[in-house]
Amino acid sequence: MQVPVSTRLNGRVLVVTIDNPPVNALGTEVRHGLEDALRQAQDASVAAVVLLGAGRHFIAGADIREFGKPPQTPFLPDVCNHIEACAKPVVAALHGSVLGGGLEVAMAAHYRIARTDARLGLPEVNLGLMPGAGGTQRAPRLIGAGAALDLILSGKPVNGARALALGLVDRLAQTEDLEAEALAYANDLLAAGGRPRRTRDLAIADADAARRVVTDARATQAKKAVGLFSPHRIVDAVEAAIEKPFEEGLAVERRLFLQCMASPQRKGLIHAFFAEREVAKVPELAGIQPRPLERVGVVGGGTMGAGIAVACLRGGFEVTMVERDEANCARGRQNVEKLLAAWLARGRISSTEHDRLLGAFITTTEYARLGNADLVIEAVFEDLKVKQAVFAGFDRVCKPGAVLASNTSYLDVNVLAAGTPRPADVIGLHFFSPAHVMKLLEIVVADRTAQDVVATAFALARKLGKTAVRAGVCDGFIGNRILACYRQVAYRLIEAGATPYAVDAAVRHFGYPIGPFQMFDLAGGDIGWAMRKRQAATRDPRDHYVRIPDVLCERGWFGQKTGQGWYRYAPGSRAGEEDPEVLALIEEERRRAGVTPRAIDADEILQRYLAAMINAGADVVNDGIALRPLDVDVVLMAGYGFPRHRGGPMAYADEIGLPKVLADVRRFAVEDARFWKPSPLLARLVGEGRNFASLNAAH
Ligand code: 3H9
């Protein structure tokens, strides 16, 4: 059996190595191992201790998999206190991730040496938590209350050089050999008669300034972290570091940490963390090697094509963009240059990087230039005929084995594949706009797509830093198919009596950054209108159809780009104002449809909106379009703004209970059984007393 903590005496220095792959998380065995090592350090032969992490990281934090289970001794705060209490100097040698509990261990050590590329941070807030092993008490003592609050509230790590400047570490390693340098540091300390230097004994610099920092942070979080639990507890804990003796501060931290641990937000965020990693594990791809991938071709230089090109350039690929004529080539190039220039201006890339990326970019009108591409992506107008013409071009010029991808958001990838003599190479890559920013990529696997093509798409996503989710073929795949359902509910709600502003407010209150009507205004109403017009001929006349969005579009009110949509926009402003004219139009349309408006409160708005979303999510899983409920969660969180702290709609449904969701759907079905059809999967799970998580676990 592997020992997660080993010790070895080097001269008079006890080298303690934590080796708990993949990230040296501080699980129970590691905590026991550290306690044993500290006992060994009491031996007279030991004069100093060096703490090291084996592999790529020092320690990435507490073991998140243990959260929510009965806690096991020894507890991490006690282990940290014991490290700090050690009578011999303890040096922490830091590389890779030094996160959460890992940084808390390091701060409890007496001295710290780090590699410049180490990543030191307290990211607990991203998991709905706060540092719980002394971090809120030791960080302000080491680096001051302001820097500590920045580190803990942002959750963002700093590198070794920044950590040195902050006073979080004492020395930077000058060579690759961190162990040798840490040993040398320990021996230097011993030679100079160095004693343990305990963080707990440090006074917080300028307590009055620290108090002002806390007051400011509290005010900022009151605005920024509305509805979130842990950020406010973090400010309270840092305040305790200033106002109370160390032991009392630790007790405050412990109490608040346990409150965070018990909150549903912690559950939701940790589900999000694991779900985002789980989506990359597609069972059918085990052991399948991706195809080689170096050169990418993009057809279409509009907003989408340019965003995809920039994402691919940043991912390290050479990109050839094809447009139909010189004018469009120039426009495509300009679009790409604009995005790169914006990154440069914001410091996201250096000027060297900017020039390198542009150097890897070619525009051309000749399809033949795609001949050496390993992957081609079409990002042309969302029309089957247009896309089929592009695929015919691919057939002519692409080398055998090239992956042929469509960035369609709705169209049938099977039909596109059937139109080429190489259907096994065809796949859907549904990027989200703006494609160089949005994290989500739906990988749409058609019936005849080869498995190594799917593996190549996942490899591409990894290189682009995107969260990829496998989706099957259907109208809208995972995300847009579900969106189509809850968008309908939003329209029905305003027809029935709610205002768009009340719907948006309720959805924002739930945790979305913006409401659906704000989203429609942002995306532009014309696209959905065009689609509704296309679908009009095939729409079942028995389906209830809400005409209100069409009425707005008929007036040319497409949203932000026309200055008027569901909201009214002052010239140059993106902040919409409520518009009495829109309310009058809605009123008129209700009269025309014979609807007597009724009062609908925020609870009902959310019940309907979320029930439609969850029910559609269950259908998507039931039909095999999504592999698991967690895939639906990731799509809606990464691409559609569903609040992460609620863990996605399926995890949220588990939280409120599937019987309640099913009862809601059945209750609404009494009014309109054609729209509200309980998902067979939802009904089956309720019948079996199971939840969506049980399906995630079954994979
Ligand atoms: C904390 O410390 C609380 C304390 O203050 C108080 C306690 C009392 N535990 O991300 P990757 C797994 S809270 C368990 O793909 P990368 C991960 O699931 C913690 N498992 O690799 C994956 O497993 P699998 C504060 C963990 O190289 C594998 O490791 N710390 C943990 O892209 C590889 O992960 C954090 O929030 C963990 N802590 O990124 C840090 N971390 O292979 C969270 C990872 O089965 N971790 N795993 O799918 C990270 O940010 C990234 O994992 C890291 C590596 C940057 C370290």
PDB file of C-alpha atoms and ligand atoms in Angstrom, residues 22-23 25 56-57 60-65 67 76-77 97 99-102 104 123-124 127 129-133 254 257 273-274 277-278 281, ligand 1:
ATOM      1  CA  PRO A  22      -3.058  13.312  -8.095  1.00  0.00           C
ATOM      2  CA  VAL A  23      -2.869  16.597  -6.168  1.00  0.00           C
ATOM      3  CA  ALA A  25      -5.054  16.551  -1.129  1.00  0.00           C
ATOM      4  CA  ARG A  56       3.277  18.313  -9.693  1.00  0.00           C
ATOM      5  CA  HIS A  57       1.936  20.038  -6.589  1.00  0.00           C
ATOM      6  CA  ALA A  60      -3.981  21.443  -3.595  1.00  0.00           C
ATOM      7  CA  GLY A  61      -6.051  21.671  -0.403  1.00  0.00           C
ATOM      8  CA  ALA A  62      -8.300  19.638   1.816  1.00  0.00           C
ATOM      9  CA  ASP A  63      -9.711  16.497   0.199  1.00  0.00           C
ATOM     10  CA  ILE A  64     -12.935  17.804  -1.295  1.00  0.00           C
ATOM     11  CA  ARG A  65     -14.284  14.270  -1.623  1.00  0.00           C
ATOM     12  CA  PHE A  67     -16.781  17.034   2.463  1.00  0.00           C
ATOM     13  CA  LEU A  76      -6.759  19.911   9.674  1.00  0.00           C
ATOM     14  CA  PRO A  77      -6.845  22.995  11.957  1.00  0.00           C
ATOM     15  CA  SER A  97      -0.573  24.246  -6.522  1.00  0.00           C
ATOM     16  CA  LEU A  99      -4.076  25.941  -2.440  1.00  0.00           C
ATOM     17  CA  GLY A 100      -6.601  26.103   0.369  1.00  0.00           C
ATOM     18  CA  GLY A 101      -5.538  23.798   3.174  1.00  0.00           C
ATOM     19  CA  GLY A 102      -2.184  23.486   1.359  1.00  0.00           C
ATOM     20  CA  GLU A 104      -2.777  26.942   5.381  1.00  0.00           C
ATOM     21  CA  PRO A 123      -9.818  29.302  -3.440  1.00  0.00           C
ATOM     22  CA  GLU A 124     -12.319  27.977  -0.877  1.00  0.00           C
ATOM     23  CA  LEU A 127     -16.528  26.029  -3.384  1.00  0.00           C
ATOM     24  CA  LEU A 129     -16.426  27.721   1.694  1.00  0.00           C
ATOM     25  CA  MET A 130     -13.816  29.789   3.482  1.00  0.00           C
ATOM     26  CA  PRO A 131     -10.366  28.798   4.713  1.00  0.00           C
ATOM     27  CA  GLY A 132     -11.024  26.600   7.733  1.00  0.00           C
ATOM     28  CA  ALA A 133      -7.591  25.629   9.002  1.00  0.00           C
ATOM     29  CA  ARG A 254     -14.232  27.230  12.860  1.00  0.00           C
ATOM     30  CA  PHE A 257     -16.476  27.427   8.354  1.00  0.00           C
ATOM     31  CA  PHE A 273     -16.419  21.352  -9.512  1.00  0.00           C
ATOM     32  CA  PHE A 274     -16.650  17.585  -9.936  1.00  0.00           C
ATOM     33  CA  ARG A 277     -14.240  17.309 -14.525  1.00  0.00           C
ATOM     34  CA  GLU A 278     -16.600  14.369 -14.966  1.00  0.00           C
ATOM     35  CA  LYS A 281     -14.781  11.353 -18.966  1.00  0.00           C
TER      36      LYS A 281
HETATM   37  C1  3H9 B   1      -9.915  23.487   1.531  1.00  0.00           C
HETATM   38  O1  3H9 B   1      -8.740  23.341   1.383  1.00  0.00           O
HETATM   39  C2  3H9 B   1     -10.566  23.738   2.845  1.00  0.00           C
HETATM   40  C3  3H9 B   1      -9.601  24.131   3.929  1.00  0.00           C
HETATM   41  O2  3H9 B   1      -9.412  25.513   3.955  1.00  0.00           O
HETATM   42  C4  3H9 B   1     -10.126  23.798   5.294  1.00  0.00           C
HETATM   43  C5  3H9 B   1     -10.363  22.390   5.628  1.00  0.00           C
HETATM   44  C6  3H9 B   1     -10.715  22.182   7.086  1.00  0.00           C
HETATM   45  N1  3H9 B   1      -9.601  17.182  -3.266  1.00  0.00           N
HETATM   46  O3  3H9 B   1      -8.499  19.769 -11.727  1.00  0.00           O
HETATM   47  P1  3H9 B   1      -7.811  18.552 -12.205  1.00  0.00           P
HETATM   48  C7  3H9 B   1      -8.911  15.907  -8.179  1.00  0.00           C
HETATM   49  S1  3H9 B   1     -10.974  23.370   0.229  1.00  0.00           S
HETATM   50  C8  3H9 B   1      -9.876  16.032  -3.901  1.00  0.00           C
HETATM   51  O4  3H9 B   1      -8.413  17.797 -13.326  1.00  0.00           O
HETATM   52  P2  3H9 B   1      -5.553  20.161 -13.001  1.00  0.00           P
HETATM   53  C9  3H9 B   1      -9.848  16.236  -9.322  1.00  0.00           C
HETATM   54  O5  3H9 B   1     -11.179  15.962  -8.986  1.00  0.00           O
HETATM   55  C10 3H9 B   1      -9.969  22.934  -1.160  1.00  0.00           C
HETATM   56  N2  3H9 B   1      -9.653  15.848  -5.209  1.00  0.00           N
HETATM   57  O6  3H9 B   1      -6.269  18.815 -12.529  1.00  0.00           O
HETATM   58  C11 3H9 B   1      -9.312  15.327 -10.404  1.00  0.00           C
HETATM   59  O7  3H9 B   1      -9.771  14.023 -10.117  1.00  0.00           O
HETATM   60  P3  3H9 B   1     -10.100  12.995 -11.278  1.00  0.00           P
HETATM   61  C12 3H9 B   1      -9.263  24.086  -1.727  1.00  0.00           C
HETATM   62  C13 3H9 B   1      -9.125  16.862  -5.900  1.00  0.00           C
HETATM   63  O8  3H9 B   1      -4.127  19.816 -13.129  1.00  0.00           O
HETATM   64  C14 3H9 B   1      -7.803  15.357 -10.160  1.00  0.00           C
HETATM   65  O9  3H9 B   1      -7.642  15.753  -8.790  1.00  0.00           O
HETATM   66  N3  3H9 B   1      -8.576  23.681  -2.942  1.00  0.00           N
HETATM   67  C15 3H9 B   1      -8.826  18.083  -5.300  1.00  0.00           C
HETATM   68  O10 3H9 B   1      -6.303  20.756 -14.144  1.00  0.00           O
HETATM   69  C16 3H9 B   1      -7.050  16.314 -11.035  1.00  0.00           C
HETATM   70  O11 3H9 B   1      -7.675  17.602 -10.940  1.00  0.00           O
HETATM   71  C17 3H9 B   1      -9.130  23.804  -4.150  1.00  0.00           C
HETATM   72  O12 3H9 B   1     -10.220  24.291  -4.301  1.00  0.00           O
HETATM   73  C18 3H9 B   1      -9.068  18.222  -3.915  1.00  0.00           C
HETATM   74  N4  3H9 B   1      -8.792  19.360  -3.259  1.00  0.00           N
HETATM   75  O13 3H9 B   1      -5.763  21.199 -11.806  1.00  0.00           O
HETATM   76  C19 3H9 B   1      -8.306  23.320  -5.316  1.00  0.00           C
HETATM   77  N5  3H9 B   1      -8.326  18.922  -6.234  1.00  0.00           N
HETATM   78  O14 3H9 B   1      -8.833  12.805 -12.017  1.00  0.00           O
HETATM   79  C20 3H9 B   1      -9.129  22.473  -6.224  1.00  0.00           C
HETATM   80  C21 3H9 B   1      -8.304  18.227  -7.385  1.00  0.00           C
HETATM   81  O15 3H9 B   1     -10.642  11.802 -10.580  1.00  0.00           O
HETATM   82  N6  3H9 B   1      -8.348  21.909  -7.305  1.00  0.00           N
HETATM   83  N7  3H9 B   1      -8.797  16.984  -7.188  1.00  0.00           N
HETATM   84  O16 3H9 B   1     -11.171  13.713 -12.111  1.00  0.00           O
HETATM   85  C22 3H9 B   1      -7.958  22.600  -8.382  1.00  0.00           C
HETATM   86  O17 3H9 B   1      -8.170  23.789  -8.504  1.00  0.00           O
HETATM   87  C23 3H9 B   1      -7.290  21.853  -9.489  1.00  0.00           C
HETATM   88  O18 3H9 B   1      -7.608  20.497  -9.345  1.00  0.00           O
HETATM   89  C24 3H9 B   1      -5.741  21.977  -9.508  1.00  0.00           C
HETATM   90  C25 3H9 B   1      -5.162  20.991 -10.567  1.00  0.00           C
HETATM   91  C26 3H9 B   1      -5.358  23.416  -9.899  1.00  0.00           C
HETATM   92  C27 3H9 B   1      -5.139  21.608  -8.189  1.00  0.00           C
END
